[in-house]
XYZ file of C-alpha atoms in Angstrom:
676
model
C -0.137 -0.149 -0.231
C 2.830 1.773 0.620
C 4.500 1.555 -2.170
C 1.371 2.382 -4.296
C 0.783 5.688 -2.225
C 4.693 6.375 -3.218
C 4.132 5.435 -6.965
C 1.241 8.133 -6.912
C 2.891 11.519 -5.558
C 6.256 10.437 -7.631
C 3.735 10.435 -10.700
C 1.941 13.388 -9.513
C 5.000 15.363 -9.278
C 6.465 14.472 -12.210
C 3.079 15.449 -13.946
C 3.374 19.295 -11.969
C 7.023 19.661 -13.149
C 6.576 18.507 -16.818
C 3.358 21.695 -16.686
C 5.726 23.944 -15.502
C 8.176 23.420 -17.573
C 5.706 23.552 -20.928
C 4.121 26.944 -19.187
C 7.459 28.787 -18.474
C 9.506 28.026 -21.810
C 7.682 28.402 -24.866
C 8.801 26.865 -27.828
C 7.732 28.020 -31.492
C 4.316 30.441 -31.468
C 2.347 31.009 -34.470
C 1.223 35.159 -35.609
C -2.578 36.270 -36.325
C -2.337 37.671 -38.585
C -5.854 39.522 -36.847
C -6.765 43.076 -37.909
C -5.589 45.376 -34.428
C -7.923 48.496 -33.529
C -6.400 51.663 -34.911
C -4.746 53.468 -32.645
C -3.272 50.565 -30.354
C -0.253 50.721 -31.904
C 2.144 47.482 -31.069
C 6.295 46.548 -31.468
C 5.618 42.846 -30.482
C 4.062 40.267 -32.570
C 0.553 39.132 -32.172
C 0.445 35.898 -30.684
C -2.426 32.822 -30.898
C -2.063 31.894 -27.188
C -1.185 35.389 -25.511
C -1.304 33.831 -22.142
C 1.603 31.807 -22.590
C 3.248 34.265 -23.827
C 2.785 36.583 -20.652
C 3.873 33.972 -18.244
C 6.849 34.531 -19.696
C 7.493 38.292 -19.961
C 4.937 40.923 -20.778
C 5.393 43.426 -23.756
C 6.297 46.403 -21.752
C 8.249 44.913 -20.261
C 10.681 44.407 -23.514
C 14.120 46.075 -24.209
C 14.127 48.099 -27.373
C 17.229 47.169 -29.360
C 17.711 51.049 -29.590
C 16.947 54.885 -30.703
C 15.158 54.399 -33.510
C 14.545 56.686 -36.299
C 12.158 59.609 -35.784
C 8.751 58.697 -37.895
C 6.348 61.458 -39.483
C 3.487 61.765 -37.784
C -0.194 60.365 -38.741
C -3.928 61.146 -38.433
C -4.100 58.518 -35.748
C -8.174 59.383 -35.602
C -8.591 58.656 -39.705
C -10.470 55.890 -40.705
C -11.949 54.525 -43.744
C -15.116 56.883 -42.983
C -13.598 59.472 -40.918
C -10.688 60.447 -43.994
C -12.237 58.877 -47.002
C -15.123 59.792 -48.917
C -16.851 56.580 -51.021
C -19.587 58.731 -52.181
C -16.637 59.895 -54.795
C -16.549 55.732 -55.955
C -20.309 54.565 -55.944
C -21.335 56.274 -59.429
C -18.517 53.826 -61.576
C -16.887 52.593 -59.120
C -13.213 52.810 -58.191
C -11.730 54.978 -60.709
C -8.196 55.813 -60.078
C -5.751 58.953 -61.550
C -2.048 59.356 -61.214
C -0.377 62.229 -60.543
C 1.616 63.135 -64.083
C 5.703 63.168 -63.694
C 7.596 66.695 -63.421
C 10.683 66.298 -64.545
C 12.870 63.152 -65.066
C 11.327 60.215 -64.071
C 13.524 57.849 -62.581
C 12.993 53.728 -63.151
C 11.041 52.901 -60.478
C 8.422 55.629 -60.722
C 7.875 54.664 -64.002
C 7.136 51.445 -62.872
C 4.453 52.736 -60.740
C 3.171 54.537 -63.161
C 2.435 52.105 -66.227
C 0.808 49.555 -64.191
C -1.378 51.887 -62.637
C -2.726 53.380 -66.064
C -2.610 49.477 -67.595
C -4.666 48.707 -64.443
C -8.713 48.388 -65.470
C -9.707 51.169 -62.849
C -7.597 53.678 -64.197
C -9.215 57.122 -65.429
C -7.504 60.027 -67.132
C -9.532 62.544 -65.478
C -8.529 63.403 -61.844
C -12.473 65.282 -61.989
C -13.700 61.631 -62.136
C -11.548 59.741 -60.348
C -12.403 58.222 -56.641
C -8.789 58.106 -55.303
C -5.972 59.718 -56.549
C -2.564 58.780 -56.423
C 0.804 60.308 -55.880
C 4.146 58.492 -56.657
C 7.034 58.953 -54.488
C 10.231 58.358 -55.696
C 13.477 57.424 -53.426
C 15.442 59.996 -55.143
C 13.156 62.669 -54.329
C 15.256 65.418 -53.496
C 14.304 66.927 -49.770
C 13.470 70.126 -51.063
C 10.661 68.727 -53.173
C 8.500 66.388 -51.023
C 5.995 69.207 -50.689
C 3.933 69.160 -54.486
C 1.989 71.612 -55.209
C -1.013 69.677 -56.357
C -4.376 71.330 -56.868
C -7.366 68.413 -56.228
C -5.102 67.859 -52.623
C -8.330 69.050 -50.403
C -5.866 67.881 -47.406
C -4.967 64.795 -48.264
C -8.835 63.436 -48.600
C -9.184 60.114 -51.232
C -5.366 60.281 -51.463
C -3.142 57.378 -52.060
C 0.309 58.642 -51.057
C 2.307 55.337 -52.149
C 6.169 54.844 -51.644
C 7.210 51.498 -53.554
C 10.825 51.675 -51.871
C 11.967 53.508 -48.626
C 11.632 57.365 -49.615
C 12.758 60.027 -47.269
C 9.957 61.917 -48.100
C 7.615 59.933 -45.780
C 9.157 61.068 -43.097
C 8.454 64.664 -43.629
C 5.580 64.665 -46.474
C 2.974 66.583 -44.480
C 0.064 63.780 -44.454
C -3.204 65.055 -43.261
C -5.591 62.649 -43.971
C -3.906 61.137 -47.481
C -3.840 57.030 -47.021
C -0.143 55.692 -46.971
C 0.932 52.705 -49.252
C 4.632 52.204 -47.686
C 6.764 49.545 -48.342
C 7.710 47.596 -44.744
C 5.872 50.134 -42.485
C 6.840 49.617 -38.860
C 3.991 48.601 -36.532
C 4.022 52.272 -34.305
C 3.158 53.966 -37.858
C 0.841 51.581 -39.931
C -2.799 52.307 -38.990
C -4.411 48.638 -40.249
C -7.596 49.584 -42.486
C -6.400 52.763 -43.420
C -2.672 51.903 -44.663
C -2.015 49.530 -46.944
C 1.329 47.499 -46.377
C 3.829 46.825 -49.378
C 6.490 44.515 -49.820
C 10.202 45.553 -50.036
C 11.080 45.198 -53.748
C 14.729 45.248 -55.647
C 15.343 48.421 -58.262
C 15.414 45.606 -60.563
C 12.063 43.760 -59.219
C 10.785 43.212 -62.827
C 7.128 44.963 -64.068
C 5.522 42.879 -65.148
C 5.213 38.973 -65.315
C 8.642 37.632 -63.227
C 9.690 35.166 -62.326
C 8.557 31.510 -61.483
C 8.976 29.731 -57.376
C 11.501 27.887 -57.081
C 9.323 24.756 -55.467
C 10.058 22.333 -57.451
C 9.445 18.800 -55.586
C 6.778 17.807 -52.683
C 9.779 17.158 -50.096
C 13.229 18.868 -49.298
C 15.565 18.199 -51.459
C 18.664 15.956 -49.910
C 21.373 17.611 -49.032
C 19.546 20.532 -48.501
C 20.298 22.304 -46.113
C 17.534 22.482 -42.826
C 17.748 26.947 -42.042
C 18.824 29.443 -44.037
C 19.937 33.210 -42.265
C 19.182 36.124 -43.732
C 22.690 37.937 -44.017
C 23.985 42.093 -45.037
C 22.802 43.033 -47.993
C 20.567 40.595 -49.151
C 22.575 37.667 -49.008
C 22.536 34.016 -47.501
C 24.570 31.616 -45.487
C 23.031 28.484 -44.019
C 24.392 26.684 -40.580
C 23.854 23.596 -38.592
C 20.969 23.216 -35.829
C 23.786 22.791 -32.967
C 24.346 26.043 -31.663
C 24.762 27.054 -27.719
C 23.753 30.821 -28.790
C 22.025 32.653 -31.117
C 22.631 31.812 -34.642
C 21.029 34.758 -35.851
C 22.005 38.085 -33.902
C 25.629 37.538 -34.410
C 26.653 37.771 -30.951
C 26.846 33.055 -31.012
C 29.833 31.805 -28.486
C 29.711 29.135 -30.781
C 28.688 28.273 -33.794
C 28.701 24.648 -34.798
C 27.374 24.325 -38.486
C 28.812 25.427 -42.186
C 28.772 28.828 -43.230
C 28.390 29.073 -46.574
C 28.419 32.305 -48.075
C 27.130 33.196 -51.568
C 27.714 36.722 -53.132
C 26.541 36.639 -56.275
C 23.057 34.394 -55.431
C 20.040 35.915 -53.513
C 18.024 33.078 -53.254
C 18.668 31.252 -50.608
C 18.662 27.029 -50.597
C 17.139 25.872 -47.234
C 13.758 24.403 -45.952
C 13.119 27.237 -43.445
C 15.071 31.145 -43.705
C 15.244 32.915 -40.272
C 14.810 36.681 -41.069
C 15.334 39.428 -38.059
C 12.429 41.871 -37.117
C 14.152 45.193 -38.504
C 12.989 47.077 -40.797
C 15.289 46.968 -43.760
C 15.680 43.071 -43.192
C 11.971 42.589 -44.875
C 14.045 42.767 -48.233
C 14.425 39.078 -47.582
C 11.197 38.176 -46.977
C 10.254 37.870 -51.004
C 13.742 36.417 -51.548
C 12.508 33.528 -49.165
C 9.221 32.757 -50.754
C 10.217 32.772 -54.120
C 12.738 30.340 -53.138
C 10.124 28.174 -51.362
C 12.002 28.533 -47.705
C 9.196 29.197 -45.168
C 10.127 32.652 -43.977
C 10.590 32.683 -39.969
C 9.933 36.001 -38.842
C 12.235 36.764 -35.904
C 9.426 38.841 -33.794
C 9.265 41.489 -36.832
C 9.288 45.868 -36.388
C 7.157 45.976 -39.477
C 3.837 44.952 -41.343
C 3.558 42.101 -43.463
C 2.568 42.985 -46.595
C -1.127 43.605 -47.375
C -1.692 42.171 -43.701
C -5.276 42.910 -44.230
C -6.226 40.112 -46.972
C -3.600 37.741 -46.909
C -3.211 35.320 -44.130
C 0.061 34.850 -43.162
C -0.159 31.930 -40.849
C -1.009 29.841 -43.774
C 3.180 30.518 -45.392
C 5.423 32.055 -43.047
C 5.877 31.663 -39.018
C 6.506 34.512 -36.282
C 9.310 32.870 -33.607
C 10.998 34.877 -30.614
C 13.971 35.528 -31.072
C 15.210 35.199 -27.471
C 14.634 31.118 -27.369
C 16.605 30.999 -30.417
C 17.314 26.965 -29.703
C 13.296 26.140 -28.898
C 12.732 28.304 -32.062
C 15.564 25.168 -33.790
C 13.816 22.428 -32.480
C 10.626 22.929 -32.760
C 11.463 24.141 -36.781
C 12.581 20.312 -36.535
C 9.769 18.424 -35.338
C 7.653 19.579 -37.855
C 5.668 17.276 -39.507
C 6.306 17.343 -43.533
C 2.125 18.016 -44.160
C 2.750 20.974 -42.747
C 6.181 21.571 -44.268
C 4.694 21.104 -47.276
C 1.793 22.954 -46.448
C 3.247 26.201 -45.752
C 6.714 26.007 -48.620
C 2.596 25.351 -51.451
C 1.373 28.384 -50.042
C 4.575 31.052 -49.350
C 5.013 29.724 -53.328
C 0.996 30.900 -54.896
C 1.943 34.052 -52.380
C 4.590 34.676 -54.352
C 3.445 34.298 -58.114
C -0.368 36.165 -57.286
C 0.716 39.266 -55.967
C 4.406 39.035 -55.021
C 6.356 38.694 -58.822
C 6.064 41.844 -60.062
C 5.154 45.776 -59.633
C 2.609 45.014 -62.211
C 1.352 42.900 -59.100
C 2.038 44.478 -56.096
C 0.412 47.913 -57.715
C -2.884 46.163 -58.586
C -3.382 43.810 -55.038
C -2.480 47.896 -53.508
C -5.838 48.659 -55.809
C -7.609 46.261 -55.412
C -7.735 46.243 -51.709
C -9.049 49.499 -51.126
C -11.453 48.639 -53.647
C -12.383 46.237 -51.666
C -13.076 48.472 -48.572
C -15.291 50.478 -50.413
C -17.073 47.778 -52.203
C -17.777 46.458 -48.208
C -20.545 43.299 -48.248
C -19.502 42.548 -51.745
C -15.909 42.066 -51.690
C -13.007 39.027 -51.903
C -13.066 36.997 -49.469
C -10.912 35.309 -47.589
C -10.678 32.430 -50.119
C -9.944 34.576 -52.639
C -7.328 36.029 -51.865
C -5.850 33.059 -49.709
C -6.530 30.231 -52.776
C -5.171 29.902 -56.287
C -5.224 31.661 -58.081
C -5.844 34.579 -56.331
C -8.021 38.076 -55.799
C -7.000 39.539 -58.948
C -7.741 36.289 -60.910
C -11.004 36.563 -59.485
C -13.194 39.466 -60.320
C -15.678 40.735 -58.322
C -18.010 42.647 -60.076
C -18.655 38.603 -61.201
C -20.014 36.909 -57.600
C -18.456 37.250 -54.380
C -19.345 33.482 -54.440
C -16.328 30.869 -54.565
C -18.611 28.383 -56.021
C -19.675 30.723 -59.239
C -15.942 30.592 -60.177
C -14.409 27.491 -62.333
C -11.476 26.754 -60.459
C -13.522 26.950 -56.965
C -16.260 24.148 -58.268
C -13.725 21.017 -57.023
C -12.354 23.001 -53.513
C -16.414 23.894 -52.941
C -17.372 20.536 -53.317
C -19.558 22.009 -56.234
C -20.529 21.192 -59.674
C -21.339 23.809 -62.570
C -24.477 22.667 -64.200
C -25.540 20.297 -66.189
C -25.979 22.021 -69.453
C -24.282 24.024 -71.811
C -25.156 27.037 -74.609
C -23.508 26.892 -77.374
C -22.334 30.333 -78.995
C -21.711 29.654 -82.542
C -19.474 33.180 -84.360
C -20.467 33.746 -88.147
C -18.545 36.046 -90.215
C -16.956 36.911 -93.194
C -18.275 35.189 -95.705
C -21.828 35.357 -93.768
C -23.578 31.647 -94.362
C -26.103 30.429 -91.931
C -24.430 27.290 -90.141
C -28.118 24.902 -90.577
C -26.120 21.634 -90.141
C -24.421 22.787 -87.638
C -27.534 24.181 -85.551
C -29.175 20.862 -86.042
C -26.417 18.692 -84.871
C -25.916 20.940 -81.794
C -29.392 21.628 -81.644
C -29.441 17.536 -80.340
C -26.638 17.014 -78.231
C -28.860 15.551 -74.734
C -27.725 18.588 -72.606
C -27.976 21.832 -74.708
C -29.798 24.554 -73.159
C -29.638 27.271 -75.866
C -27.661 28.227 -79.721
C -27.060 31.909 -79.341
C -25.962 33.203 -83.054
C -23.651 35.815 -82.924
C -23.904 37.919 -86.460
C -20.819 39.749 -86.923
C -20.707 39.327 -91.210
C -22.163 42.658 -93.777
C -24.661 40.612 -94.797
C -27.960 39.934 -93.204
C -28.821 37.790 -91.076
C -31.447 35.073 -92.861
C -35.343 35.627 -91.648
C -35.362 32.101 -90.993
C -33.900 29.935 -88.769
C -34.420 26.201 -88.447
C -36.867 24.504 -86.000
C -34.781 23.322 -82.508
C -35.706 21.356 -79.814
C -33.930 24.456 -77.713
C -34.083 28.386 -77.889
C -32.157 29.644 -80.897
C -31.307 33.183 -80.099
C -29.602 36.087 -83.196
C -27.050 38.749 -81.446
C -25.751 41.911 -83.470
C -22.012 41.525 -83.645
C -19.454 44.064 -84.207
C -17.553 42.026 -86.553
C -14.319 42.339 -84.797
C -12.736 38.724 -83.829
C -12.687 39.130 -79.758
C -16.873 39.853 -80.029
C -17.356 35.923 -79.670
C -15.624 36.678 -76.125
C -18.048 39.300 -74.739
C -19.787 38.639 -71.379
C -23.053 38.671 -73.223
C -26.179 38.660 -70.525
C -27.787 35.840 -72.772
C -25.530 33.440 -71.894
C -27.447 31.398 -69.366
C -25.703 28.811 -68.425
C -21.993 28.697 -66.615
C -20.463 25.992 -70.021
C -20.173 27.737 -72.720
C -19.359 25.817 -76.530
C -17.498 28.249 -78.434
C -18.206 27.658 -82.693
C -17.965 29.157 -85.674
C -19.492 28.681 -89.085
C -17.246 26.721 -90.424
C -17.025 24.060 -87.354
C -18.038 20.378 -88.305
C -18.868 18.527 -85.453
C -21.823 15.778 -84.329
C -24.057 15.421 -81.856
C -21.985 12.376 -79.977
C -18.565 14.453 -80.603
C -20.267 17.496 -78.718
C -21.758 14.879 -75.664
C -18.127 13.380 -75.358
C -16.967 16.514 -74.735
C -19.116 18.394 -72.604
C -18.695 15.802 -70.238
C -14.974 15.427 -70.056
C -15.844 19.164 -69.285
C -17.813 18.816 -66.256
C -14.900 17.270 -65.102
C -12.657 19.714 -65.555
C -14.237 23.032 -65.431
C -12.199 25.234 -64.756
C -9.395 24.057 -68.406
C -10.763 23.980 -71.933
C -11.762 20.893 -73.698
C -11.358 21.281 -77.468
C -10.958 19.002 -80.406
C -8.756 20.849 -82.516
C -5.321 21.612 -81.017
C -2.024 23.447 -81.847
C 1.214 23.635 -80.260
C 3.189 26.414 -78.825
C 7.726 26.704 -79.711
C 10.786 28.699 -79.744
C 12.115 29.927 -82.999
C 16.264 29.529 -82.025
C 17.155 31.172 -85.006
C 14.517 33.809 -85.370
C 14.414 34.599 -81.160
C 10.814 34.619 -80.895
C 8.271 32.226 -80.125
C 6.085 30.604 -82.875
C 3.095 28.317 -82.838
C 2.281 25.254 -85.481
C -0.691 23.576 -85.873
C 0.733 20.029 -87.754
C -0.542 17.320 -85.687
C 1.558 16.249 -83.505
C 0.750 13.973 -80.207
C 2.185 17.211 -78.005
C 0.393 20.609 -77.950
C -0.820 23.501 -75.683
C -3.591 25.056 -76.558
C -7.002 24.323 -78.595
C -8.801 26.667 -81.109
C -11.583 28.178 -79.681
C -13.565 27.468 -83.110
C -14.936 23.922 -81.489
C -14.637 24.013 -77.567
C -15.740 23.825 -74.429
C -14.871 26.944 -71.477
C -17.387 28.474 -68.233
C -18.222 31.090 -69.252
C -16.305 33.442 -65.846
C -13.552 33.381 -68.697
C -16.050 36.357 -71.148
C -15.423 38.232 -68.108
C -11.751 37.821 -67.432
C -10.590 38.438 -71.166
C -13.500 42.229 -71.456
C -12.153 43.679 -68.351
C -8.663 41.787 -66.371
C -6.148 42.050 -70.357
C -4.945 45.259 -71.490
C -6.445 47.020 -74.127
C -3.405 46.321 -76.426
C -3.248 42.489 -75.990
C -7.099 43.126 -77.328
C -6.610 45.186 -80.450
C -4.017 42.601 -81.668
C -6.021 40.012 -81.503
C -8.405 41.860 -83.206
C -5.927 42.531 -86.702
C -5.201 39.569 -86.696
C -7.753 36.596 -86.136
C -6.143 33.278 -85.040
C -4.721 36.042 -82.472
C -8.309 35.695 -80.454
C -7.853 31.183 -80.047
C -3.650 32.006 -79.285
C -4.799 35.030 -76.171
C -7.279 33.306 -75.009
C -5.844 30.332 -74.657
C -2.737 32.493 -72.689
C -5.373 33.567 -70.552
C -6.665 30.776 -69.488
C -3.593 28.757 -68.976
C -2.253 32.327 -66.932
C -4.870 31.251 -64.409
C -5.151 27.884 -63.937
C -1.529 26.815 -64.998
C -2.482 23.956 -66.688
C -2.758 23.179 -70.627
C -5.446 22.524 -71.948
C -6.917 19.103 -73.055
C -7.999 16.985 -76.473
C -10.901 15.201 -76.946
C -11.282 12.636 -80.101
C -11.996 14.792 -83.542
C -13.189 12.317 -86.323
C -11.291 12.899 -89.650
C -13.402 13.149 -91.989
C -13.753 15.929 -90.466
C -11.814 18.924 -92.473
C -9.411 19.845 -89.892
C -7.983 23.702 -89.388
C -4.300 25.267 -90.203
C -3.390 28.616 -88.015
C -1.672 30.694 -89.966
C 2.102 29.970 -89.436
C 3.736 32.770 -87.268
C 7.119 32.656 -87.501
C 9.209 31.226 -90.440
C 12.246 29.040 -90.557
C 9.865 26.752 -88.199
C 9.082 23.005 -88.461
C 7.452 22.600 -91.653
C 5.309 25.378 -91.270
C 4.689 26.015 -94.757
C 3.967 29.375 -96.580
C 5.609 33.073 -95.316
C 3.297 34.266 -93.044
C 0.904 37.600 -92.632
C 3.045 40.615 -91.764
C 0.459 41.341 -89.363
C 0.065 37.734 -87.880
C 4.057 37.460 -87.460
C 4.812 37.804 -84.163
C 1.707 37.188 -82.046
C 2.422 35.229 -80.117
C 5.570 36.660 -79.263
C 4.075 40.063 -78.172
C 1.167 38.351 -76.160
C 4.076 36.564 -74.879
C 5.218 40.257 -73.911
C 2.421 41.502 -72.410
C 1.635 38.780 -69.965
C 5.162 39.454 -68.986
C 5.723 35.112 -69.717
C 5.117 32.317 -71.216
C 2.255 31.009 -69.660
C 1.085 27.831 -72.201
C 1.738 24.741 -71.021
C 2.499 21.837 -72.976
C 0.544 17.973 -72.539
C 0.189 15.247 -74.489
C -3.409 14.249 -72.805
C -6.206 13.358 -74.962
C -9.172 11.563 -73.562
C -11.229 9.483 -75.461
C -14.419 6.862 -74.981
C -14.612 3.917 -73.172
C -14.460 1.431 -76.073
C -13.924 4.240 -79.090
C -12.953 2.347 -82.343
C -13.192 -0.752 -80.338
C -13.916 -4.091 -82.390
C -16.567 -4.689 -80.346
C -20.691 -4.394 -81.334
C -21.741 -0.724 -82.395
C -24.580 -1.709 -79.985
C -22.268 -1.668 -76.709
C -20.536 1.782 -77.529
C -22.611 5.023 -75.890
C -20.687 7.540 -78.786
C -21.958 5.163 -81.785
C -20.986 8.423 -84.595
C -17.305 8.634 -82.944
C -16.743 5.625 -84.982
C -17.716 6.372 -88.857
C -17.119 2.876 -91.225
């Protein structure tokens, strides 16, 4: 009996000591990007389990790093309601006017101005603008920090933007103006009013940008666990056997290998330790691009776009006073959690940070969401691929309405489609095509877009589904306008010269229902890089590999009409109108840029007459005749407009079961796909 009592007492004492140790020595905490109340600045990270932090140290007891530079006073009482007049935005929504540059313009400012002017929110009239933007350059002399602006009015409905650290922000009289600043300190940042920008290098590209470096689902053998941010943008890898802090330069020992790479700016490790000082924020984007999980050591700056981005899914905030515990916690992190953090870091880099254009458009989209209120993007659209820049809130605010969220939401598109038949020049009524499509099992309506100079026929054939004739404007891109008459999610895009059977339409629609975010088509093209000419080209030669499908016979989601009309630069749409084959290329570019996936090919009977694109690059593999001058550089110009080549090659073709198999015709569901 006494032995049992002694064992019980020993067990109780052990459990008590374990609980005390766990409470006194917290290991690793994740930062919560919850919105703080305005007027309550904090210089310490916001912890998920604040009660454990209080048992270790109170924020007020922490020692300061040293004297801080003087900050410009900001109107702490400024909120969206007090310092921003939303009534100016009710008519046409957010309209943005940017003050033109005076005198010589720097490369940084040129990129910002180009990005704003290329946005769908830009207006050339200051009178009709809802938001007026003043761009500050890092090289602006202090004497020119107070330009005379006729529409200033105390800064109301103004945005002062500094993409790089600008001395003017410290002495500029902001008044009621919002501030979009690179890596602002938490002491001066006004949540819900200012916008935190990333700290970019001077060489950051205007558009497109480099792809992320994450190539595998797990760390490559031999890759270091930790990379530590060094001075002047450098990195060095370090081991994990430290007897003191491995990141503040005051370590007594450093048993890990130190490798300095002065010419390499991206780390090659699983975790990237980044000090909390504002100048170290430049390492943050480098870690995101490299697929290295940022471990922020008590950061003193506001994380970029923290108002909409959930950084707990991509980064870790750790206590810089507990180096050994932090290292142990990183080593013990489950591999599934590591993969999820790395993948989210890569998504955020590609969606919002890889170019100046994306940074500026994200800033404007955040302000638009503030104005929209209840009709703004939900958090899922901001923090799930492809991101809020590709999910226009003017189309919908429900994720289930977008093609790329159907599977994530556990939903499926409606089981009907609308056939949109484009009739150009020469305009002959596609009577046979209408009858074939109308006989499809899931056809809901037929829309004939008449863009021919000849008048449409007075009578059309009788069909089992409604037939509507729409007036076109004679442009090749007319087929991609968001017509209100389209009543289904799925669109079957056709032209008057297409030739399809009912079985081919039925099978292609069944395939599209499983892949609603992609294009599913019959005729394919393939792009290639022409080394001799130094540009992109494409060909319609039959091959196993392809990267585009012709929109003259293809299924896709109707949302891409909205994206085509409202998100693409006007210059690219004009280029497509000048050369009709470019329309197919542009729509394929758009969908590939959104989904990062190739189209899907379905079987097309050899009895149909295949369409061939005019060759765009002379000297390509068996391209035939010399291309037309207007179409010669189509694909290269579009790649330049996107900033990269978004097309993805594929060799996948989906066929129906028993297609062309030697079995009875009665056993085949799509009997007309195989003709004798």
